[in-house]
Structures are given as structure tokens and as C-alpha cells.
Amino acid sequence: MTNILIALVLILLVATLVQILRVSELLSELKKQDVNEVTDKDNATQGKILLIVGVLFLGSVVWQFVNWIPLMLPPASSEHGAVIDSLMQFTMVLIIFVFFVTHPILFWYGYKYNKNKKNPVAFFYPHNNKLEVIWTVVPTIVLTAVILYGLSAWDSITNADTSDSQVIELYAKQFDWTARYAGEDNTLGFSNYKLVKGPNQLGVDLTDEFSQDDVVVREVHLAVNKPVLLKMHSRDVIHSAFLPHFRVQMNCVPGMTTQFAFTPTQTTAEMKAQEGEDFEFVLLCNKICGAAHYNMQMKFVVETEEEYNAWMASQKTVKNTLTKK
Amino acid sequence: MSDHHKETFISKYVFSLDHKMIAKQFLITGMFMGIIGMLMSIMFRLQLSNPGESFAVLEWFLGSKWAPGGILDPNMYLSLVTMHGTILVFWVLTAGLTGTFANFLIPLQIGARDMASGFMNMLSYWFFFAATIILLCSLFVETGPASAGWTIYPPLSALPQAIPGSGLGQDLWLVSIALFIVSSLLGGLNYIVTILNLRTKGMSMSRLPLTMWAILITAILGVLSFPVLLAAALLLIFDRSFGTSFYLSDIIIGGEALHHTGGSPVLFEHLFWFLGHPEVYIILLPSLGIVSEVMSVNTRKPIFGYKAMVGAMLAIAFLSFIVWGHHMFITGMDPFLGSVFTFTTLLIAIPSAVKVFNYLATLWKGSIRFTPAMLFTIGFVSTFITGGLTGLILGDSALDINVHDTYFVVGHFHIVMGLSAIYGMFSGVYHWFPKMYGRMMNKKLGYLHFWVTFIAAYGVFFPMHFLGLAGLPRRYYTNSAFPMFDNLTDINSIITFFAIVGGLVQLVFVFNFFYSIFKGTKASENPWESNTLEWTTPVERIHGNWPGEIPTVHRWPYDYSKPGADKDFVMQTEPLKEGKTEH
Ligand code: HEM
Ligand SMILES: [Cu+2]
Ligand SMILES: [Cu+2]
């Protein structure tokens, strides 16, 4: 039934088009003029449409900003995230400014300079070296500023001192996450994919001394304002650990270790008070990894130091779970 | 060309050596693939705005295996996204766009009888054709077409256990792309040689129309970068079929530990993007050329800053080889390298800005004739600005951390690469249709096509930036698995609505195209009163292009509204007046 309907609609559409064309051709025959020649009247009409659509377009952009900004991510909940947010604001202001300067010029020129009796010939103006130098130099200066600001932010994020960060491993596989805390010695025990067996899903080397105090969990808890260093691993395909609220993202690649350091600045409880009861920090997978890519998640909880310590104390170490028996 | 054999149907329309026919073959194949790619995007848009809902059309197109009860299967979702990207990037905007306009315009605009090697040119099309058939076959294999994204990152693309599309579907994809690359190299070498060697008397490089410059630079980019993709694809084939470990290491999949060690998926990313980034300029540059030409003709003004335009294209092309790392800021690459790539990437904004200002200056005090082709050039400038600006965010490594691989990227590249290039392509088709088929395309339908496309396309892609800023990753089958995205349903519905409108209006274009081939009003030799050489050829379009001698060129192509001339255009074949200098 639907198929027939679709076919009917299509046939009707084509038929209408043919009719429109026929009518316009007949009309033009009466007027003894080629239908497809672009007339002064067309120029005037299209110029007007350009102006109207242009204004509507710019209006809709404003509308989208006003209505949808509240749906965007809340301000960053991490130290370096605040740096990213200000860089983002700076860049946004700049590009919105350029957008709202160039577009009106484009639409206005299109409207103003259409060919008609009053504007029959164009102004022959092949080049102007001075102008061209100006609009090469000005963007260059602006971009130098953008580049310098961007690079200093990047440097501060990627070269952060991690000597007293707590080390946590994020381990990705199709289609879930596991985390391993480095424990009291703050050193992750050796692991290898060949050692994955039974309950030892991360392939931790159980004979390694550093492994014994590691803690394997399916939900990450962090203490607020305490720096962490995430070390990423994958066992099958590339995944990407994405924590949008903290402005953290790093790929998890089989065969190598990647890392990202950050410091959470807000607890889950604070965020719930601000964003609503159902707020949670989540880890998403952000690199296409298979059928359930869209649902590969893990909860992150940020809490006070005491809450965190209590939670940690209740977790079992590798020694108590895997090595035993 | 006296040594002509009698033309048969086969030699004229199928295995043709005539560059004009080969161009049309590329164009029509590209349009056909474009319709398929667009249909795919509408199918997955339906799923994104109405997750889990049943649509009879989906089952109708995909069958009950991939859309049981009209609900799209997640693996098929990824296949559709992959094939959509592959088709639009390579088939429509690389082969469809360059194949059409390089073939059609090079001999006509430089004053040559045909391409340097007509035979290579024909081979180029038929390799492309074979690639097309194989790609289309892959849509019907049991385990589904390739589904690791158009970027086919291994291990996902290397392991059939990881996703069904990485079985036979991915094999066919790789074979198809290998043939595609051969086609593109045959074509590219031919374009370069022809432009450099077969220019008619007087056609110095500084008198080349900007379309020719753009195509020359595009071809050079292609010849330098496509072989790297071919190498990457071959190594992937080895890893998949012969047990090598170029890209694979330390993998457990389906409960089984694989033997591969020592390989690196990141190596593939480097190889892929070494092509991948120049590729986006391979897509964009021909449109920059077309737009410059069409805008000059229809503003009746010389293009502003011809030399700067050429220089900007050269600068963009050069820089495009040293920015590929901006796709890899968060792969664990050395942060210092990230800084270098941020620096080179943001530099591209300078020549891009110059181009935009030059376009605006070309419009200033013009006498604009709004043909449909002209409207599309305005659309192009608009999308080039919008998409270029969001590039400042993505190119800045610190900012990319949080928008990488989100819908912000999808919004950005569709606008700056997808829309700009497509607008350039439409502009070119409307503009050169009279030369291709000796008839005019219908003006009113052209207007309708432009306005609805312009509005719908922004309606689809502008809101995507907001999805990305809300943190929504791309290549997600649905965003309903995360409560944090629940408030984005309105945006998603708006996008799907405009996608359907935008898709439907392309049918108006297709209709106009085929209607006009047969029924359009007859065109004159030079309907747009344009200066370039192609408009000195007869309407009949003969093999060899000019019935008599090839004309000699005496001036640059942009003498529009030149003071002292008796008409508002002076063709390139017209000698300079006594004592007058060029420009
Ligand atoms: C009707 C018009 C179009 C619509 C509605 C559309 C929509 C989309 C959407 C929503 C995605 C992202 C899907 C996801 O990440 O889950 C996508 C991906 C993509 N599109 Fe389009 N698109 C359209 C036209 C184009 C054009 C003209 C191009 C040409 C450059 C293009 C190239 C791509 C590419 C390269 C991808 C990435 C594929 C991948 O992730 O592997 N699309 N499209
Ligand atoms: Cu994943
Ligand atoms: Cu790039």
C-alpha cells in the first residue's frame, strides 16, 4: 500500500513538473522570448530573494544559539577543562564575529549589484594590491594570536606534571569498559593480552609484585581536586575514551598505551544540584568499534576525599580476588 | 582530425575516446551514485530521529534481514554510514566532479583537440566503472557491505569477527577502491600532461582560466597522494588475508587471542590521512575553480586578484600535505607533533580568507546576472565561510579534544567540503550544460532547486554543530542509550525533516537535467557571453572540437566590462588593440 502511494506521489510530482515547464514555454512563445534567458526582472527577483533568505538564515542562526545553547554541555568539571572552555569562548566570539560580518556583505552585494537598467555594466576592477595585502596581513595577525593561545593551552594540558597523579587504567573492549586502580604503590602491575584467562579479564600478571594491590572495577570513583592519570588500553579494536564533562578524550589502541591527565573539580553531588537529579558523569566510546558502539559506557563518580576513601576501602585488590586460591 | 573512423554506437557512446563523451559518462555515473548515497543518508536519518521505530521503506529497501519489521539493524546502520561517506567522497565529489569537469573543460579551455591520451582517458572511465560495479555488488553480499566507516581504521576493518561488514564486504570495498585509484591516477596524469603541453598558441600559464589552474593543482595533489592510499589498502589486504601484522597487535577477539604482534593501527591512520587530507582539497579545488569562472562571467567583472587566487590555491595545496595530523590529535601522537599540526592547519585559514575576500570584492560593483549557476556560487561562498570558520575550532588541538569525532565534525565537513563542493558542481553543470548538450537547462526549475537546496542544506548541517557541542559522538546508531542526550530529540527531528526536503528537491535537478537533454530550448554558441575558448566551438560538439584551425589566444580570460571595449566581454581570441596592454 505504502509502495503504491509513494509511486503515485512520484508520478504526480513528475507530471506537475512537466506541466509547469510546458506552461512556461507556451507563455514565452507568446511573448516571443526564450524562457531560459535571464531577464532584468529575474535579476531583481533573485536579488530580493537572496536578501530575504539571507536575513532569515542569519536570523535562524541567532535563534539556534538562543534556544540550543542551554542544551549544550555544562561548564567543564575539570581544571584543564576550564582552560579549554575559555579558549573555546575566545574562538567562538571570533568566528561568530567574522560570520556576521562577511555574510551580510555577501547577501547585500548580491542584492545591490544585480544587473538592471540602472546598473547595466560592471566596474572593471581586476585587482588592488594594497587591499590584498591588507586582507592577507590582518588574518595572519589574528591567526598568530589564535595559534599562540591554542598552543599554550595544548602544552599546559599535555605536558601537565603527573608525578603525584593517581594512576588508573581504562581498559576497553567490545563493548564495555573496565578500570584498574594502581593501588597503594601507584604503579600498575604488568599485563599482557596473552594472560587474559577466566576471571582475569585484563590479563594482569599475577606474579608481578606491583599487581597485587591493583583494584579492578566497573565504575570509576574519583576524589574531587585530586589529579588522576588515565592510561588507556584496548584489547580488540580502536575505542576512544570520551569524558565530555571533563573535556577528556583519548583513543584506546590495541598494542599500545595512551594517556590523559586531569583533575576533577566538581563532585557528582554538586553537579546534580546544578544540572538536575539524573545527572551523571559518563565515559562514552567515541571511536566506531562495532554494533554496540553507541552503548559502550561506564559511570564515573566524583566525590569528597572521605567518601572516596571509604569506597576504595570496600574494594577488593587483585591479591584478594585473582591471586588467591 | 582527419583520420576519423566511422563512428558506431559503441565507439561513440560506450568506448568513446572523445573527452566530451567521457566527461558525460563520469557525470551521469556520479549522479547515479549521488542518488544512492543520498538515499542512504535519508535512511539512517530516519533511524536517528526516530530510533527503534518501524519504517516500511527501510524494510522495502534493505530486506527483512537488515531491517526486520522496518527497524534498522545496528550493523546495517554502520554499513549505510560507511557506504554513504565512501560514495559521496570518492564517487560523487572526486570522480564525479573532477572526472566531469577536467575531461570536459581541459581541451576546450586550453584549445586542444582532445586529451593527450584519449585511450588512457577512456581506460580511466572504465576502471572507474569497474570500481563502481564492485562497490555496488558489495551492497548485496550476505554479511553486508563494509561498515568500519569511510576511514576504514583497522583493526575494525581487518577483523570479520569484530563486525560482519568486515568480511567479504570489506574485501570488495578494498578491491573497488584500488581500481578507483588506478582510474584516478590515469585521469590525473592525463590532465597534468594535457594542460602543460597542449595549450594553444598564446595560451600562456598566466592566461589560463582559473578552472584550469584549479584542475591542474587538483590533479597534482591526486597523483601525489592517492598512491599512498593504495599502499595503505594493499597492506590492509595483506593483514586481512595473508596473516601479516602491519596494523595489528595484541588482539583478543571472539574469545581468541590472535597471533599478530608488533603492528600499529596508528600507522594506518597516518597513511590514510596522508591521502585523506589532500583528498578534501581534491574535492574542493575544482569547485573553487568553477566558482571563480562562473562568478566572473555572471558578475560581468574580472575575478578580483587573479594572481592572488592562483597563489592561494597553490598555498592551500602545498599546506594540505603537511596538516594530516589534525585528524589524529587524540590518537596518542606525541603532543609536540600535535602542536606542529595545529600550526600548519591554522595557517591554511590565511589563503582561504584571501579567497573569500576576493570573491566578495568580485561581487562588489558587479552587474550580476542571476543564472542558477550564479546562485550556486553565492551558496558556495556562504558555505565556504561557514565551514571554514568552524575549522578554526577543529584545527586547534586543545579544542579538538572535546569535539573530535562528535557531530560538530559532521556539521563542519559537510558544510565546508560536502556542500561547497556540491554547489560548485551544480554551478558547473548549469553553466556548461549548453556546451555539453547544446540545450539550456530550465531556469525556473534551477531557481527552485537552488533555493530549496540552500535552505534545506543549512537546515540539515548547521544544527549538527549543536549536537556536537552537547557531546554527541558521530557514528552512533542512536543517542537514546545516554540520558544526557534526551533533550536533543527536537534538533534531530529538524535535521531529518530538512534532509528529506533536501533529498526530494534533488529529484527536481535530475528531472531538469534529463528533460533538458532532450527537450530543453536550443542554446546558441555562447549563451552566457563568456570569454573563454570553449564558447568558440560550434553548438554541434564535434570530435576534435573546432571544425577549422584551433583559435589563437591573445589575452587573459577575464576582460569583462573592460572600459573602451564595444561589448561587456572580450573573448580571449580577440587581439589586443594597438598600444593597449593586458589587464
Ligand atoms: C542529503 C544530504 C546528506 C545528509 C542528510 C547527510 C547526513 C550524514 C550524517 C548524519 C552522517 C553521520 C552519520 C554518523 O556519523 O553516524 C554522514 C556521514 C558522512 N557524510 Fe553525509 N550527508 C549528506 C550529504 C553528504 C555529502 C554531500 C557528502 C560529501 C562530502 C557527505 C559525506 C559524508 C561523509 C564522508 C560521512 C562520514 C562517513 C563516516 O563516518 O564514515 N554527505 N552524513
Ligand atoms: Cu568502543
Ligand atoms: Cu584534514
PDB file of C-alpha atoms in Angstrom, chain B residues 22 34 87 103 142 183 196-197 235 253 279 357 368 406 500 550:
ATOM      1  CA  ILE B  22      33.897  10.622 -21.288  1.00  0.00           C
ATOM      2  CA  GLY B  34      24.862  10.522  -5.713  1.00  0.00           C
ATOM      3  CA  ILE B  87      30.185   7.124  -2.291  1.00  0.00           C
ATOM      4  CA  ASN B 103      37.627  15.949 -19.020  1.00  0.00           C
ATOM      5  CA  GLU B 142      25.420 -11.956   2.774  1.00  0.00           C
ATOM      6  CA  SER B 183      41.334   5.258 -12.575  1.00  0.00           C
ATOM      7  CA  LEU B 196      51.139  21.571 -19.535  1.00  0.00           C
ATOM      8  CA  ASN B 197      51.749  20.525 -23.134  1.00  0.00           C
ATOM      9  CA  LEU B 235      48.889  -3.599   3.415  1.00  0.00           C
ATOM     10  CA  ILE B 253      38.545 -11.109  19.587  1.00  0.00           C
ATOM     11  CA  GLU B 279      41.602  14.445  -0.651  1.00  0.00           C
ATOM     12  CA  PHE B 357      37.661  38.393   0.379  1.00  0.00           C
ATOM     13  CA  ILE B 368      25.142  40.424 -11.517  1.00  0.00           C
ATOM     14  CA  THR B 406      31.343  14.385  17.522  1.00  0.00           C
ATOM     15  CA  ILE B 500      14.071  14.658   3.330  1.00  0.00           C
ATOM     16  CA  ILE B 550      42.338  25.935 -33.288  1.00  0.00           C
TER      17      ILE B 550
END
